[in-house]
Structures are given as C-alpha cells and as structure tokens.
PDB file of C-alpha atoms and ligand atoms in Angstrom:
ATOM      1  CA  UNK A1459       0.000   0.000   0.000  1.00 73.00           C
ATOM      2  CA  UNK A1460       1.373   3.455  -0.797  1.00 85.00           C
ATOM      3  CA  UNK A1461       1.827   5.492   2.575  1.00 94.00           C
ATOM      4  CA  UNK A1462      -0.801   7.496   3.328  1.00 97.00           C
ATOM      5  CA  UNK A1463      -2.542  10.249   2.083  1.00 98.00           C
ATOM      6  CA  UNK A1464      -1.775  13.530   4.863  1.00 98.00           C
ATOM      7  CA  UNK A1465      -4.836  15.755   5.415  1.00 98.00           C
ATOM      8  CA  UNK A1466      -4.637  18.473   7.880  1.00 98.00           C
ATOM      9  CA  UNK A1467      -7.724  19.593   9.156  1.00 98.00           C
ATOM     10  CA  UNK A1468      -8.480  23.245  10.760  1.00 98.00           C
ATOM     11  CA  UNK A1469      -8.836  22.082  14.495  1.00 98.00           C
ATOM     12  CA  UNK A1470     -12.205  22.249  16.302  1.00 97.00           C
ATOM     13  CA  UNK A1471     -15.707  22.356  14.303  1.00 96.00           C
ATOM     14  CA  UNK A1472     -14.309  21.705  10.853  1.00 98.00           C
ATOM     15  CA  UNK A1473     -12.110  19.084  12.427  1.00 98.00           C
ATOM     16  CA  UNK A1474     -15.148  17.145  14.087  1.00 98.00           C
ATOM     17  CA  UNK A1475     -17.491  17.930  10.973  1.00 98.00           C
ATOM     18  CA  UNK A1476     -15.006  16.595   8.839  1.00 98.00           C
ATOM     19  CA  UNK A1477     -14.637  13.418  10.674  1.00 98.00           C
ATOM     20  CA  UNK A1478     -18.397  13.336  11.097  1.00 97.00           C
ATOM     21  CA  UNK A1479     -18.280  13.100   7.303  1.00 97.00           C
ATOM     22  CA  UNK A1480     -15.458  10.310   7.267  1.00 97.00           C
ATOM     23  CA  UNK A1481     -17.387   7.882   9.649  1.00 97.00           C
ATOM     24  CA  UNK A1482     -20.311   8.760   7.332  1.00 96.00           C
ATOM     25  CA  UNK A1483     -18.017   7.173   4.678  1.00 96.00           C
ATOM     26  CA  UNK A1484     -17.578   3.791   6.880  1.00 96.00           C
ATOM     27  CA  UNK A1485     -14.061   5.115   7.993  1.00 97.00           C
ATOM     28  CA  UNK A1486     -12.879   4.183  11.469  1.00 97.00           C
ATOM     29  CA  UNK A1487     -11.953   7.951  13.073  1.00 98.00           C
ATOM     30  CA  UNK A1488     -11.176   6.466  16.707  1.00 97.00           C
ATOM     31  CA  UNK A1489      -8.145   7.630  16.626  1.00 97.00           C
ATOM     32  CA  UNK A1490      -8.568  11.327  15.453  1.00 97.00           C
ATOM     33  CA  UNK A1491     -11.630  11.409  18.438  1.00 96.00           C
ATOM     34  CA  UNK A1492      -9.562   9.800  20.689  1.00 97.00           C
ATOM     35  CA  UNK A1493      -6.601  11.642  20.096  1.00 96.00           C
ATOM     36  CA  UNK A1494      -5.725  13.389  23.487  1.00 96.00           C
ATOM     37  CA  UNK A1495      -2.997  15.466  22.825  1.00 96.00           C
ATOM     38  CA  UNK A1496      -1.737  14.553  19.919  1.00 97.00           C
ATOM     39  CA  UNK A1497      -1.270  15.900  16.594  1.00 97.00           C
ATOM     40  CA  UNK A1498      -1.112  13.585  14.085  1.00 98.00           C
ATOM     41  CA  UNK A1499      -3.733  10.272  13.793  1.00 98.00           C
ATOM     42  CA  UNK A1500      -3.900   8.104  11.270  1.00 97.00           C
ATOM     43  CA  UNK A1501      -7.380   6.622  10.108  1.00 97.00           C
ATOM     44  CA  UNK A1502      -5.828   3.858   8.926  1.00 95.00           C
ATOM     45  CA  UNK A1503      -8.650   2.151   6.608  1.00 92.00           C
ATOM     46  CA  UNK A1504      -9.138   4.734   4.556  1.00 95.00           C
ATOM     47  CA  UNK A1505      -5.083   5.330   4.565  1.00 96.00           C
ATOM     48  CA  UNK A1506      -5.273   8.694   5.485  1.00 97.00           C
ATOM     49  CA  UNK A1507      -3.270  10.496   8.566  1.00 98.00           C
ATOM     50  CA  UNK A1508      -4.712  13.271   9.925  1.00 98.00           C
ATOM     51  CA  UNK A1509      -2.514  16.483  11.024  1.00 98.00           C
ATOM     52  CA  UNK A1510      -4.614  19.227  13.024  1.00 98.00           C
ATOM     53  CA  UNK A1511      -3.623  22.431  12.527  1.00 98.00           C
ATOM     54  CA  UNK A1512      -4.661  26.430  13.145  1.00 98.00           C
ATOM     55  CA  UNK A1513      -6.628  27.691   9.730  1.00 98.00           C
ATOM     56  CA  UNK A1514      -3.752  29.648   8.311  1.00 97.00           C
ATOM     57  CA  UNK A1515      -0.520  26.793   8.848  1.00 98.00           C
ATOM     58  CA  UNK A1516      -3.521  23.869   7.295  1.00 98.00           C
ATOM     59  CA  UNK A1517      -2.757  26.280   4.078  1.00 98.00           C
ATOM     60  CA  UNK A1518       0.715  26.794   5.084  1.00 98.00           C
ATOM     61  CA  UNK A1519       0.823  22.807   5.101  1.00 98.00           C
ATOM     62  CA  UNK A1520      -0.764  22.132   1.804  1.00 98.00           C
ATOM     63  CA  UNK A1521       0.965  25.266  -0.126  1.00 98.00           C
ATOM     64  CA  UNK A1522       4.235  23.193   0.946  1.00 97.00           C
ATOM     65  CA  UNK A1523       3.270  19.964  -0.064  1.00 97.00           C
ATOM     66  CA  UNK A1524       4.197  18.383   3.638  1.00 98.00           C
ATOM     67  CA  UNK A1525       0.217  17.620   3.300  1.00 98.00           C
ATOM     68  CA  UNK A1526      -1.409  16.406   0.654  1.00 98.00           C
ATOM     69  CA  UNK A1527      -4.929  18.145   1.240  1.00 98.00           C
ATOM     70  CA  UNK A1528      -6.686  20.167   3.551  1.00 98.00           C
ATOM     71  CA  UNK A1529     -10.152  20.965   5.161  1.00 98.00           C
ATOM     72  CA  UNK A1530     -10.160  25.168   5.904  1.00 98.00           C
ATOM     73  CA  UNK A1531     -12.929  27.586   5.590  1.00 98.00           C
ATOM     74  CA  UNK A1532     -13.045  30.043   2.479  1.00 98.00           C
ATOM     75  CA  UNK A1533     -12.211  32.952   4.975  1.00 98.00           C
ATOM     76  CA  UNK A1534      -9.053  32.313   5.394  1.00 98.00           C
ATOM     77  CA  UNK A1535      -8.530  30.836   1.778  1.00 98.00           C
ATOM     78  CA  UNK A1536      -9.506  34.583   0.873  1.00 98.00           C
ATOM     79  CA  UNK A1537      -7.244  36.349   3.347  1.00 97.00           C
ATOM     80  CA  UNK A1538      -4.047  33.776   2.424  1.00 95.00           C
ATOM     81  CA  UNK A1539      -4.761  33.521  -1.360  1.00 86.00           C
ATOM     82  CA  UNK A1540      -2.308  30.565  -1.224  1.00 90.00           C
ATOM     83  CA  UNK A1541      -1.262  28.388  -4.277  1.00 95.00           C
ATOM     84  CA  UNK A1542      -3.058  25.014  -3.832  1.00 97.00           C
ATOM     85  CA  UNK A1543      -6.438  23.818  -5.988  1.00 97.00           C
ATOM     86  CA  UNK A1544      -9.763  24.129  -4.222  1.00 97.00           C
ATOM     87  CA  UNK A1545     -11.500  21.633  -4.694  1.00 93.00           C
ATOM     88  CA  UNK A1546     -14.992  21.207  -2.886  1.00 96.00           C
ATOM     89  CA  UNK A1547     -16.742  23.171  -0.855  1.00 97.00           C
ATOM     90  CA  UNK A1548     -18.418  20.884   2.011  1.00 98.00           C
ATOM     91  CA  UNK A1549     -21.154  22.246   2.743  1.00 96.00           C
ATOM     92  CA  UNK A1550     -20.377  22.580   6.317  1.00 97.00           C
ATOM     93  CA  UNK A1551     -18.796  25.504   8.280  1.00 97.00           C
ATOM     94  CA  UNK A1552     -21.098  28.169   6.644  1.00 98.00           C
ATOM     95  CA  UNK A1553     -21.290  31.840   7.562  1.00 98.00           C
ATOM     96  CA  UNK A1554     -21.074  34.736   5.883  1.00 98.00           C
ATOM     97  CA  UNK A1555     -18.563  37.849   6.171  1.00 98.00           C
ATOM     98  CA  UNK A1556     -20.143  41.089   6.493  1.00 98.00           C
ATOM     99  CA  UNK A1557     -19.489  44.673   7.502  1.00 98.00           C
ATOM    100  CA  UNK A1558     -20.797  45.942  11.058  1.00 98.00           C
ATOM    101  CA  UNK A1559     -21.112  48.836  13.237  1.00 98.00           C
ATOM    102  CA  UNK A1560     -22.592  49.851  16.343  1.00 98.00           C
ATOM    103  CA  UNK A1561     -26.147  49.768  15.843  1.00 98.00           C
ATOM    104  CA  UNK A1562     -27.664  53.218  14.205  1.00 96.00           C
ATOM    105  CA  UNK A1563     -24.184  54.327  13.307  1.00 96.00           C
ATOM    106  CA  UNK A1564     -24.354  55.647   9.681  1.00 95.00           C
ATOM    107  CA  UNK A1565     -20.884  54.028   8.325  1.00 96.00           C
ATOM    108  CA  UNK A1566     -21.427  55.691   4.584  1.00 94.00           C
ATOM    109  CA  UNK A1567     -21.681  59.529   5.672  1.00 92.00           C
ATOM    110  CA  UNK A1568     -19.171  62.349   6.303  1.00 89.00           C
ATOM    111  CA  UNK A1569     -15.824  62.653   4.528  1.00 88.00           C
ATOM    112  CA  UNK A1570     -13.318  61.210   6.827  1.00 93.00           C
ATOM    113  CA  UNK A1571     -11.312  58.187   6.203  1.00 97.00           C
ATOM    114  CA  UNK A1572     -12.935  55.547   8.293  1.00 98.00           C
ATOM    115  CA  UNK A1573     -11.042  52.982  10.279  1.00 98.00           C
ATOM    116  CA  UNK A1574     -11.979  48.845  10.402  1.00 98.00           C
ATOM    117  CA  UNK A1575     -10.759  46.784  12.603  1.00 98.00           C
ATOM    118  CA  UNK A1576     -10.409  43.085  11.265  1.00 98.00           C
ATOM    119  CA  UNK A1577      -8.634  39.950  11.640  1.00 98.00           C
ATOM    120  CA  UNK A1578      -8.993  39.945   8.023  1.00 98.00           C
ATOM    121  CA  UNK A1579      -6.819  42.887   6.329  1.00 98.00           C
ATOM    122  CA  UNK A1580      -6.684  40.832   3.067  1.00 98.00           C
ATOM    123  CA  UNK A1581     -10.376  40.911   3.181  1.00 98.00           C
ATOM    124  CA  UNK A1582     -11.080  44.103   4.147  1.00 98.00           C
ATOM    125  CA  UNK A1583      -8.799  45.902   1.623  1.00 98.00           C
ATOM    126  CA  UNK A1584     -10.239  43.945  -1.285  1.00 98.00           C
ATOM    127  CA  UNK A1585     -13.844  44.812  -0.350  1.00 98.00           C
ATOM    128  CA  UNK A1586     -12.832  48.436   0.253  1.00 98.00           C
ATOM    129  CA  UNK A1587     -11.103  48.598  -3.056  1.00 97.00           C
ATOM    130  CA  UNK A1588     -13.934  47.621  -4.732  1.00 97.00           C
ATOM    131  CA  UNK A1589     -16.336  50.106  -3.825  1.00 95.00           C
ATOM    132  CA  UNK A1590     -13.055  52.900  -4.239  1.00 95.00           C
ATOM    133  CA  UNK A1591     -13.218  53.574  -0.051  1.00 96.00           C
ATOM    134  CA  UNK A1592     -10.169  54.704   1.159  1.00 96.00           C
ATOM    135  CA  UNK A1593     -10.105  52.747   4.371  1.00 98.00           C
ATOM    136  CA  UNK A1594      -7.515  52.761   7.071  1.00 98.00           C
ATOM    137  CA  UNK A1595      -7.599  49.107   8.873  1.00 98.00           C
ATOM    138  CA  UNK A1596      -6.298  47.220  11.586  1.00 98.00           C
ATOM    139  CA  UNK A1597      -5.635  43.874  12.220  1.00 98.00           C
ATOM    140  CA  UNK A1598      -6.900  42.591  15.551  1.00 98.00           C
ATOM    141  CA  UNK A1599      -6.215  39.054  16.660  1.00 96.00           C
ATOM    142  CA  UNK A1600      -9.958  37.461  17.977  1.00 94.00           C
ATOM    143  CA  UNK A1601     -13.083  39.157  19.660  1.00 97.00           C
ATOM    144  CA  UNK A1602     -13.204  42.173  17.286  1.00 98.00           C
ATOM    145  CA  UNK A1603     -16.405  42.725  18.221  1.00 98.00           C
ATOM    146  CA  UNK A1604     -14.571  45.158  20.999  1.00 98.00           C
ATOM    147  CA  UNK A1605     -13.037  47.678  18.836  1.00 98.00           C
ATOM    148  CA  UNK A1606     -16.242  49.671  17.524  1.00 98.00           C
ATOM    149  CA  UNK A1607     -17.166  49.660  21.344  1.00 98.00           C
ATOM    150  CA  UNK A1608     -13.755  50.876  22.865  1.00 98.00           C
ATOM    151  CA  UNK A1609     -14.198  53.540  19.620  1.00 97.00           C
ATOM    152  CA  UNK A1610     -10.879  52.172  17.871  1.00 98.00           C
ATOM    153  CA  UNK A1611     -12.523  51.970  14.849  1.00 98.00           C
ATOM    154  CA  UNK A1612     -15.921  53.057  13.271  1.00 98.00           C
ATOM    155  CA  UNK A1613     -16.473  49.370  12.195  1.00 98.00           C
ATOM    156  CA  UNK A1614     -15.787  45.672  11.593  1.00 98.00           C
ATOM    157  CA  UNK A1615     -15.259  43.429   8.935  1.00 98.00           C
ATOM    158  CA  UNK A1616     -15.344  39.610  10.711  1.00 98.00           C
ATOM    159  CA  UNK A1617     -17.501  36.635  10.580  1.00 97.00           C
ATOM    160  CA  UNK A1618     -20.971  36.596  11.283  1.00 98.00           C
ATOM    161  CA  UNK A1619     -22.448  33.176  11.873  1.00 97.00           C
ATOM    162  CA  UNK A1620     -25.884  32.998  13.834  1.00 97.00           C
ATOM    163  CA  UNK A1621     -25.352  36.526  14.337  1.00 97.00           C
ATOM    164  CA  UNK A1622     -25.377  36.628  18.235  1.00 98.00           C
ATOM    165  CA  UNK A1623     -21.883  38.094  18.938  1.00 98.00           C
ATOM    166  CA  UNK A1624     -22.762  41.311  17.389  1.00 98.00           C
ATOM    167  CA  UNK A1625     -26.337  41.377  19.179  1.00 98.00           C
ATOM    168  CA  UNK A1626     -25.257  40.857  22.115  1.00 98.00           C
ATOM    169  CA  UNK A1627     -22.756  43.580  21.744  1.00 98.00           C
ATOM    170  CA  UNK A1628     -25.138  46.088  19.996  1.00 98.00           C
ATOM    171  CA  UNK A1629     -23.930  46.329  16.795  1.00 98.00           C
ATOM    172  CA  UNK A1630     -25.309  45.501  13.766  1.00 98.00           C
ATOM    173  CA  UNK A1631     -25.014  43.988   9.880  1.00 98.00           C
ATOM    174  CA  UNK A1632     -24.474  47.290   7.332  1.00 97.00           C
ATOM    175  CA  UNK A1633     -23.527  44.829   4.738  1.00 97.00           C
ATOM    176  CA  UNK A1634     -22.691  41.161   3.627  1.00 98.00           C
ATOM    177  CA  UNK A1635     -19.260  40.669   1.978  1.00 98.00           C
ATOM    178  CA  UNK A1636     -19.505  36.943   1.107  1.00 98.00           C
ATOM    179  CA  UNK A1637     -20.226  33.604   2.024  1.00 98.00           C
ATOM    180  CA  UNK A1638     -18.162  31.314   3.558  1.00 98.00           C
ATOM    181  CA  UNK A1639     -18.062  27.357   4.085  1.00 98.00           C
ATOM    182  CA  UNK A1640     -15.231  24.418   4.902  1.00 98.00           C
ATOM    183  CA  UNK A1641     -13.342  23.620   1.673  1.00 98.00           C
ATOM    184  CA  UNK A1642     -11.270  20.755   0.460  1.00 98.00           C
ATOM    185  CA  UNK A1643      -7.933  21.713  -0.905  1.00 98.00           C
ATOM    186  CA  UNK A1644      -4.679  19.722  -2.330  1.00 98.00           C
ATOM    187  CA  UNK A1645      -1.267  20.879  -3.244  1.00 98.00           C
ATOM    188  CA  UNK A1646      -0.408  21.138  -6.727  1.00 98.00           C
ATOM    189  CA  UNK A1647       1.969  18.342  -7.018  1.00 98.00           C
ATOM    190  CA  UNK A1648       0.028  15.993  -4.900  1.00 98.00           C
ATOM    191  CA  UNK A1649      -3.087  16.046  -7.396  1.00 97.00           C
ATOM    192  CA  UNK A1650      -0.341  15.065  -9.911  1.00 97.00           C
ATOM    193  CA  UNK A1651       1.643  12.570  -8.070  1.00 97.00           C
ATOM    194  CA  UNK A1652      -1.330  10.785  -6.265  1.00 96.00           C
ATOM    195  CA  UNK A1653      -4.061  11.437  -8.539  1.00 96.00           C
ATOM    196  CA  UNK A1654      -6.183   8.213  -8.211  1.00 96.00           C
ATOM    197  CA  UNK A1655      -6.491   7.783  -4.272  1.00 96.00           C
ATOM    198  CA  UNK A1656      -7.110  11.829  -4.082  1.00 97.00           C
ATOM    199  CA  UNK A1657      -9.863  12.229  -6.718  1.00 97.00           C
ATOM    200  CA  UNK A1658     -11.472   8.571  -5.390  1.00 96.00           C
ATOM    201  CA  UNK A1659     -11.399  10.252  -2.098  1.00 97.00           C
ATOM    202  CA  UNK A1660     -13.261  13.306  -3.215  1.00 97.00           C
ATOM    203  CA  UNK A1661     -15.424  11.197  -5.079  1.00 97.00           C
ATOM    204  CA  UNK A1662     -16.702   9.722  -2.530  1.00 97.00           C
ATOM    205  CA  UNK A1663     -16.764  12.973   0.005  1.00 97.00           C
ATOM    206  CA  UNK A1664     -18.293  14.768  -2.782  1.00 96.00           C
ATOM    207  CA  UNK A1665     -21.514  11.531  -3.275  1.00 96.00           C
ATOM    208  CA  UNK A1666     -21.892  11.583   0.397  1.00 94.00           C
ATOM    209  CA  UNK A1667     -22.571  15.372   0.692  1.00 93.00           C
ATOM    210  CA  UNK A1668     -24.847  14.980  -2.272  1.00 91.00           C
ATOM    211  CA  UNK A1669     -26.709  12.294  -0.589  1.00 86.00           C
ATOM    212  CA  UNK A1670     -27.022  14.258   2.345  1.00 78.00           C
TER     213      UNK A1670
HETATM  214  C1  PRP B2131     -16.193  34.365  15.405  1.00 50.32           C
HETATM  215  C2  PRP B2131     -16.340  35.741  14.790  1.00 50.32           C
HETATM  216  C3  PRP B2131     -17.373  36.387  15.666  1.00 50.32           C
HETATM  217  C4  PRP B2131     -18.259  35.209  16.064  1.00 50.32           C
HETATM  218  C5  PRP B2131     -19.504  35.228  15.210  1.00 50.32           C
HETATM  219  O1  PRP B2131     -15.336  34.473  16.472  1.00 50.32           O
HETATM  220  O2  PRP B2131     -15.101  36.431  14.762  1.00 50.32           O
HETATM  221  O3  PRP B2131     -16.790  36.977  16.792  1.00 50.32           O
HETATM  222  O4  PRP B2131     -17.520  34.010  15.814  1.00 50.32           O
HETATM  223  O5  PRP B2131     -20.384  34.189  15.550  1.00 50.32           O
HETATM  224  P1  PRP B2131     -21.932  34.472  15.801  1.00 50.32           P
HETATM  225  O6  PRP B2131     -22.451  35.309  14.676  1.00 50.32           O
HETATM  226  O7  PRP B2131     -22.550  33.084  15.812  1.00 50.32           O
HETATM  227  O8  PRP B2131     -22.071  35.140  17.136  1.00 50.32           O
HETATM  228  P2  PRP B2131     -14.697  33.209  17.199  1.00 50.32           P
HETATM  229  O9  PRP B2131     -15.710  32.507  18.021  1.00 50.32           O
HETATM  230  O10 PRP B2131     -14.011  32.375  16.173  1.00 50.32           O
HETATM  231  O11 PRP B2131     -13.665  33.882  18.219  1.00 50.32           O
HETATM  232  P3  PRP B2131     -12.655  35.088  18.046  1.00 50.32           P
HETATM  233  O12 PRP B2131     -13.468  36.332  17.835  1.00 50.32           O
HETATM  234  O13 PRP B2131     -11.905  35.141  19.313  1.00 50.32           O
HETATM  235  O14 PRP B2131     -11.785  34.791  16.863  1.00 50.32           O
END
C-alpha cells in the first residue's frame, strides 16, 4: 500500500465535521476522536493520517506539499490567497462575512477616512477597493467585536455566523461581503503525483454530501 494520504484539518468544528463526514463514509476515526494530545492520527482504513492544525498553517501545510490536502474555511482561503487547488466546498462551516457597526451608526456619511478593525486585512482591503473607499484598517487578533465599542474603529469586517456576537454587543449587519463554508484543498503536485487515491477520495466525500 502506498503510505498514506496527509490531510490536515483546521482544528475544532471543521475538524469534528469533517470526521463526522469520514465515519459517514464507513471510515474508522477512533483515533482522530480519541486523540488526546496529539497531533497527528492516522485513520488507517481509509489510509489517510490526519494532522490538526490552526486555519492559516492547514494552508501553510498544503501550499508546501508536507500535506497532501486540507479541510479550511473560504475565509481564510480569501485572506491567504495561497497556491493550492480548491477543490470542494463541504457544505459545512457556513457563515457569511459582512461589515458591522454599532447599531444606528451611519458608516457611509461624512468625509473622513474611516477605520476597520479586522482579523482579516486581506479581506477588508479587497472589499474596500472595490467600492473605491479609502479605508484605514487594523488587524486585531480574535473578539473584534470590541473595537467599535472601545471607539478604535468606526467598524468591523469579521464573521458573522448565527449573528449573536454582534447582538449581544449592539452592533449591527451594514452589509454582507460573502459567504463562507469548509473547503477541500490539495497541493499542486500531490493532485499530480497521487491522482487516483485523491480524486477517489473526493469522489466519494463529494456523493456523500450529495446524498445528504
Ligand atoms: C467568530 C467571529 C465572531 C463570532 C460570530 O469568532 O469572529 O466573533 O464568531 O459568531 P456568531 O455570529 O454566531 O455570534 P470566534 O468565536 O471564532 O472567536 P474570536 O473572535 O476570538 O476569533
């Protein structure tokens, strides 16, 4: 048998809805839920070993070709604009990215350069660009949600999922950027080198989600 296929998966919910979608498959994932500490499982009827990894280093990963594939959401495939293929989105994962403010804040008046505060710069600029909004941003790490209310910017662009966050923080949608869900991706020399086992394996991913 060839060695295994290396998948790293963004660790947490597209982690366990990706093996949720493995077992669905008939694929024995005791290992990856049982995993304690550890990093790197192997699931080893479907000869695949699992590496878990933060969002950005699963692209890192793939882009390098030390993994095969990857399981990441389309957020931060749009804020790393790596070189891999993407090849299916899974259907899982979804929310959408959008623009926010503090509720009743009119974002589109006055002259000023407004400032955003984002954990995605990449993003951001892009979406700014495209309406021709000189923006000023800056990058936050996680709860951005705090800098329209400690006024260090006027708003946000960040993830918006059920929506609650910016509710219960009183601020509010001005506009949705895009959608977002868990994709599948695989390094450029991978789909070349182990072609068969990588498209069979999407094959199947692909039938079950359909089935779904
Ligand atoms: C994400 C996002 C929002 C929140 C949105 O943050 O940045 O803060 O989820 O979800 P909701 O619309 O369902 O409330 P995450 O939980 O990943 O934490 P972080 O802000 O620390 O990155």
């Amino acid at each position: 048998m060839n060695k295994p296929l290396r998948i790293a998966l963004t660790k947490g919910r597209l982690e366990k809805d990706t093996v949720a979608l493995f077992e669905k498959l008939g694929y024995d994932c005791t290992a990856v839920r049982e995993k304690g500490r550890k990093l790197i499982l192997p699931i080893p009827d479907a000869n695949l070993e699992v590496v878990l990894a933060k969002a950005n280093d699963v692209i890192t990963y793939v882009e390098h070709g030390v993994c095969d594939m990857g399981v990441v959401g389309k957020d931060t495939i749009m804020e790393m604009n790596g070189k891999f293929f993407e090849f299916l989105d899974l259907g899982f994962g979804k929310c959408r990215f959008a623009l926010a403010t503090k509720k009743g804040y009119d974002f589109y008046s006055g002259h000023g350069v407004k400032t955003i505060a984002t954990k995605y710069p990449n993003v951001a600029r892009t979406f700014f660009e495209s309406k021709g909004m000189d923006v000023e941003i800056v990058k936050i790490e996680g709860s951005v949600e705090l800098a329209p209310l400690l006024e260090l910017s006027d708003g946000i662009v960040d993830i918006v999922e059920t929506g609650t966050t910016l509710k219960e923080n009183g601020l509010e949608v001005i506009e949705y950027i895009s959608s977002i869900s868990a994709r599948m991706i695989v390094n450029t020399v991978s789909i070349k080198l182990r072609h068969e086992e990588i498209e069979n394996l999407i094959k199947l991913v692909k039938e079950c989600i359909e089935n779904d």
